[in-house]
């Protein structure tokens, strides 16, 4: 199998490392030729500063798009038109209508299109998903997410909702196995061009709710969530992958064997290309996350709840 990667900045260097480790990285493309050359030489693969040139010169099976959000649509479209399997880092597109176009193009050309909602592959989330599915602690009623950190330096074109909150939006949808019908949000900016703090409430059927709080204001890195079930509260740490279960006065702590979620996510995509029945984020699910993010921004702007009817 041959896999190429477009974009090597910020988060992308981790994809390059893992793809090389798995022995499938065949070429790199970055608009910054100096950076492209650096990674091409480091991993002994061909390198380009033009996707068009790469498409003319390379034979490959799939591609990772790890570039700024504003460039995702144009790049993914070229790859899908070339009938390549495509993994796009989150969010899949800036505008949901562009995402719908990509979904149809992937279906037309019978190729895989997925998106990097990495927390699905975090053992701390996977265990909670199993508990919820088995109803081990009763029904899941409420989810509470909390993320805080300084703004990543490589993020230039979006705010915290598109960069950070989308992870928790997708995780909430996955854990509830449902899509919200209403979104209410408040967001603002203190230190950055785009919004750098946000609180989002997602309403699901049967009065179930997810509350997502994110900020780029505080210096401490924190990524946690609580799953409130009828018989217990399950608290998970995205970073340490530790889980605590609180039921009545009995607390239990579960320490998973720590694994790298990105490694698991990439292996899953490669397995899907090989035809294995792998768990990957469906392209329409990724579009729905963008629609919810759009609704959150609109809700904050207008100060009203936004009602949705998602597929």
C-alpha positions as CSV (number, residue, x, y, z in Angstrom):
1,X,0.0,0.0,0.0
2,X,1.2,3.5,-0.8
3,X,0.0,6.6,1.1
4,X,0.8,10.2,0.5
5,X,0.5,13.1,2.9
6,X,-0.4,16.7,2.1
7,X,0.7,19.2,4.8
8,X,3.5,18.7,7.3
9,X,3.0,21.5,9.8
10,X,1.9,21.4,13.4
11,X,-0.1,18.2,13.9
12,X,0.9,16.8,10.6
13,X,4.3,15.8,11.6
14,X,2.7,13.1,13.8
15,X,0.9,11.6,10.8
16,X,4.2,11.5,8.8
17,X,6.0,9.7,11.7
18,X,3.3,7.0,12.0
19,X,2.8,6.5,8.3
20,X,6.6,6.0,7.9
21,X,6.6,3.7,11.0
22,X,3.9,1.6,9.3
23,X,5.9,1.4,6.1
24,X,3.3,3.0,3.8
25,X,4.4,6.6,3.4
26,X,5.4,7.1,-0.3
27,X,5.4,10.9,-0.9
28,X,4.9,14.2,0.9
29,X,3.5,17.5,-0.4
30,X,3.7,20.8,1.3
31,X,3.3,24.3,-0.2
32,X,6.4,25.2,1.7
33,X,9.1,23.5,-0.4
34,X,11.7,23.8,2.4
35,X,9.4,21.9,4.8
36,X,8.5,19.4,2.2
37,X,12.1,18.7,1.4
38,X,13.0,18.4,5.1
39,X,10.4,15.7,5.7
40,X,11.0,14.0,2.4
41,X,14.6,13.6,3.1
42,X,14.0,12.6,6.8
43,X,11.7,9.8,5.7
44,X,13.4,8.9,2.4
45,X,10.3,9.6,0.2
46,X,9.6,11.8,-2.8
47,X,8.5,15.4,-1.9
48,X,6.6,18.1,-3.8
49,X,5.3,21.6,-3.3
50,X,2.5,21.1,-5.8
51,X,-0.4,18.6,-5.5
52,X,-0.9,18.7,-9.3
53,X,2.8,17.6,-9.8
54,X,2.4,14.9,-7.2
55,X,-0.7,13.5,-8.9
56,X,1.1,13.5,-12.3
57,X,4.1,11.7,-10.9
58,X,3.0,9.3,-8.1
59,X,0.9,6.1,-8.0
60,X,-0.7,5.7,-4.6
61,X,-3.8,4.3,-2.9
62,X,-4.8,6.9,-0.3
63,X,-4.0,10.4,1.0
64,X,-3.9,12.2,4.3
65,X,-4.9,15.9,4.1
66,X,-3.3,17.7,7.1
67,X,-3.5,21.3,6.0
68,X,-5.4,24.5,7.2
69,X,-9.2,24.0,7.3
70,X,-9.7,26.6,4.6
71,X,-7.8,24.4,2.1
72,X,-9.5,21.1,2.8
73,X,-12.2,21.3,0.2
74,X,-10.0,22.1,-2.8
75,X,-7.4,19.5,-1.9
76,X,-9.8,16.7,-1.0
77,X,-11.8,17.3,-4.2
78,X,-8.7,16.8,-6.4
79,X,-7.9,13.6,-4.7
80,X,-11.4,12.2,-4.8
81,X,-11.6,13.1,-8.5
82,X,-8.4,11.1,-9.0
83,X,-10.3,8.2,-7.3
84,X,-8.1,8.1,-4.2
85,X,-9.1,7.2,-0.7
86,X,-9.0,10.3,1.5
87,X,-8.5,11.0,5.2
88,X,-9.1,14.7,6.0
89,X,-8.1,16.1,9.3
90,X,-10.9,17.7,11.3
91,X,-13.1,19.6,10.5
92,X,-13.6,18.0,7.1
93,X,-14.6,21.3,5.5
94,X,-15.2,24.9,6.7
95,X,-18.6,25.0,5.1
96,X,-21.0,22.1,5.4
97,X,-22.2,22.4,1.8
98,X,-18.7,21.8,0.6
99,X,-18.6,18.7,2.8
100,X,-21.8,17.5,1.1
101,X,-20.1,17.9,-2.3
102,X,-17.2,15.8,-1.2
103,X,-19.5,13.1,0.2
104,X,-21.3,12.7,-3.1
105,X,-18.0,12.7,-5.0
106,X,-16.6,9.9,-2.8
107,X,-19.8,7.9,-3.3
108,X,-19.7,8.5,-7.1
109,X,-16.1,7.3,-7.4
110,X,-16.5,4.5,-4.8
111,X,-13.7,5.6,-2.6
112,X,-13.4,6.1,1.2
113,X,-13.7,9.6,2.6
114,X,-13.2,10.0,6.3
115,X,-12.3,12.6,8.9
116,X,-9.9,12.8,11.8
117,X,-12.1,12.8,14.9
118,X,-9.4,11.1,16.9
119,X,-11.2,10.8,20.2
120,X,-13.2,7.9,18.9
121,X,-9.9,6.0,19.0
122,X,-8.9,7.1,22.5
123,X,-9.1,4.1,24.9
124,X,-10.7,6.3,27.5
125,X,-13.6,7.0,25.2
126,X,-13.8,3.5,23.7
127,X,-14.3,2.0,27.2
128,X,-17.1,4.4,27.9
129,X,-18.7,3.6,24.6
130,X,-18.8,-0.1,25.5
131,X,-20.3,0.7,28.9
132,X,-23.0,2.8,27.3
133,X,-23.8,0.2,24.7
134,X,-24.0,-2.5,27.3
135,X,-26.0,-0.2,29.7
136,X,-23.5,-1.4,32.4
137,X,-24.4,1.7,34.5
138,X,-27.9,2.3,33.2
139,X,-28.9,4.8,30.5
140,X,-26.6,7.6,29.4
141,X,-28.4,10.9,30.2
142,X,-25.8,13.7,30.1
143,X,-22.3,14.4,28.8
144,X,-20.0,17.2,30.1
145,X,-16.8,18.0,28.2
146,X,-14.1,20.4,29.4
147,X,-11.0,21.4,27.4
148,X,-8.6,24.2,28.1
149,X,-5.2,25.1,26.8
150,X,-3.3,27.9,25.1
151,X,-4.1,28.4,21.5
152,X,-1.9,26.2,19.2
153,X,0.4,28.4,17.2
154,X,-0.3,26.6,13.9
155,X,-4.0,27.5,14.0
156,X,-4.6,30.6,12.0
157,X,-7.9,30.3,10.0
158,X,-10.5,29.1,12.6
159,X,-11.5,29.6,16.2
160,X,-11.9,27.2,19.1
161,X,-15.3,25.8,17.9
162,X,-13.9,24.5,14.6
163,X,-10.5,23.5,16.0
164,X,-11.4,22.1,19.5
165,X,-15.1,21.9,20.2
166,X,-15.7,19.7,17.1
167,X,-13.9,16.8,18.8
168,X,-16.4,16.8,21.7
169,X,-19.4,17.4,19.3
170,X,-18.4,14.2,17.4
171,X,-17.7,12.3,20.6
172,X,-21.1,13.2,22.0
173,X,-22.9,12.1,18.8
174,X,-21.0,8.8,18.9
175,X,-21.7,8.1,22.5
176,X,-25.4,9.0,22.2
177,X,-25.5,7.2,18.8
178,X,-27.7,10.1,17.7
179,X,-27.6,13.6,16.3
180,X,-28.8,16.7,18.2
181,X,-31.9,18.5,17.2
182,X,-31.1,21.8,18.9
183,X,-27.9,23.8,19.6
184,X,-27.4,26.7,21.9
185,X,-24.0,28.4,22.4
186,X,-22.2,31.4,23.7
187,X,-18.7,32.2,22.5
188,X,-16.4,35.2,22.4
189,X,-12.8,36.3,21.9
190,X,-10.3,37.9,24.3
191,X,-6.9,37.3,22.9
192,X,-7.3,36.1,19.4
193,X,-8.8,37.0,16.0
194,X,-11.4,34.2,16.2
195,X,-13.4,33.1,19.2
196,X,-11.2,31.6,21.9
197,X,-13.8,30.5,24.4
198,X,-17.1,28.7,23.9
199,X,-19.8,26.9,25.8
200,X,-22.2,24.8,23.7
201,X,-25.3,22.8,24.7
202,X,-26.5,20.1,22.4
203,X,-30.1,18.7,22.9
204,X,-30.9,15.1,21.8
205,X,-34.0,13.1,21.9
206,X,-35.5,12.0,25.3
207,X,-34.1,15.2,26.9
208,X,-30.5,14.0,26.7
209,X,-27.9,16.7,26.7
210,X,-24.2,17.4,26.0
211,X,-22.5,20.4,27.4
212,X,-19.2,21.4,25.8
213,X,-16.9,24.0,27.3
214,X,-13.6,25.0,25.7
215,X,-11.2,27.8,26.0
216,X,-7.8,29.0,24.8
217,X,-7.4,31.4,27.7
218,X,-5.9,29.4,30.6
219,X,-2.4,28.1,30.5
220,X,-3.2,24.6,31.9
221,X,-3.8,21.8,29.4
222,X,-7.0,20.0,30.5
223,X,-9.1,17.5,28.5
224,X,-11.8,15.6,30.4
225,X,-15.4,14.5,30.2
226,X,-18.1,13.1,32.4
227,X,-20.7,10.6,31.2
228,X,-23.7,10.9,33.6
229,X,-25.6,7.6,33.6
230,X,-28.7,6.6,35.7
231,X,-26.6,4.4,38.0
232,X,-23.1,6.1,37.9
233,X,-21.0,8.9,36.7
234,X,-18.1,7.9,34.5
235,X,-15.2,10.4,34.4
236,X,-12.6,10.1,31.7
237,X,-9.3,12.0,31.1
238,X,-8.5,12.2,27.4
239,X,-4.8,12.8,28.1
240,X,-4.0,10.2,30.8
241,X,-6.7,7.8,29.5
242,X,-7.7,7.1,33.1
243,X,-11.4,6.4,34.0
244,X,-13.1,6.8,37.3
245,X,-16.5,5.4,38.0
246,X,-18.6,6.9,40.9
247,X,-21.6,5.0,42.1
248,X,-23.2,5.8,45.5
249,X,-20.1,5.8,47.8
250,X,-18.1,3.3,45.9
251,X,-15.5,4.7,43.5
252,X,-13.4,2.7,41.0
253,X,-10.5,3.8,39.0
254,X,-9.5,2.1,35.8
255,X,-6.1,2.7,34.2
256,X,-6.1,1.6,30.6
257,X,-2.9,0.5,28.9
258,X,-2.0,3.8,27.3
259,X,-2.1,3.8,23.5
260,X,-1.6,6.5,20.9
261,X,-5.1,7.4,19.5
262,X,-3.6,8.7,16.2
263,X,-1.8,5.5,15.6
264,X,-5.0,3.5,16.1
265,X,-6.9,6.0,13.9
266,X,-4.4,5.7,11.0
267,X,-4.3,1.9,11.2
268,X,-8.1,1.8,11.1
269,X,-8.1,3.9,7.9
270,X,-5.5,1.7,6.3
271,X,-7.5,-1.4,7.2
272,X,-10.6,0.2,5.6
273,X,-8.6,0.7,2.4
274,X,-7.7,-3.0,2.5
275,X,-11.4,-3.8,2.7
276,X,-11.5,-4.8,6.4
277,X,-14.6,-3.9,8.3
278,X,-12.9,-1.1,10.3
279,X,-14.5,1.5,12.5
280,X,-13.9,4.9,10.8
281,X,-15.8,8.1,10.9
282,X,-18.4,8.1,8.1
283,X,-18.2,11.1,5.8
284,X,-21.8,12.2,6.5
285,X,-21.1,12.1,10.3
286,X,-18.2,14.5,9.7
287,X,-20.5,16.8,7.6
288,X,-23.0,16.8,10.5
289,X,-20.3,17.9,13.0
290,X,-19.6,20.9,10.7
291,X,-23.3,21.7,10.6
292,X,-23.5,21.6,14.4
293,X,-20.4,23.9,14.6
294,X,-22.0,26.3,12.1
295,X,-25.2,26.3,14.3
296,X,-23.1,27.0,17.4
297,X,-21.5,30.0,15.8
298,X,-24.9,31.2,14.6
299,X,-26.5,30.6,18.0
300,X,-23.8,32.7,19.7
301,X,-24.1,35.5,17.2
302,X,-27.9,35.7,17.4
303,X,-28.4,34.6,21.1
304,X,-31.0,32.0,20.2
305,X,-31.2,28.2,20.0
306,X,-30.7,26.8,16.5
307,X,-32.9,23.8,15.5
308,X,-31.5,21.1,13.2
309,X,-32.7,18.2,11.2
310,X,-29.7,16.1,10.5
311,X,-29.4,12.9,8.5
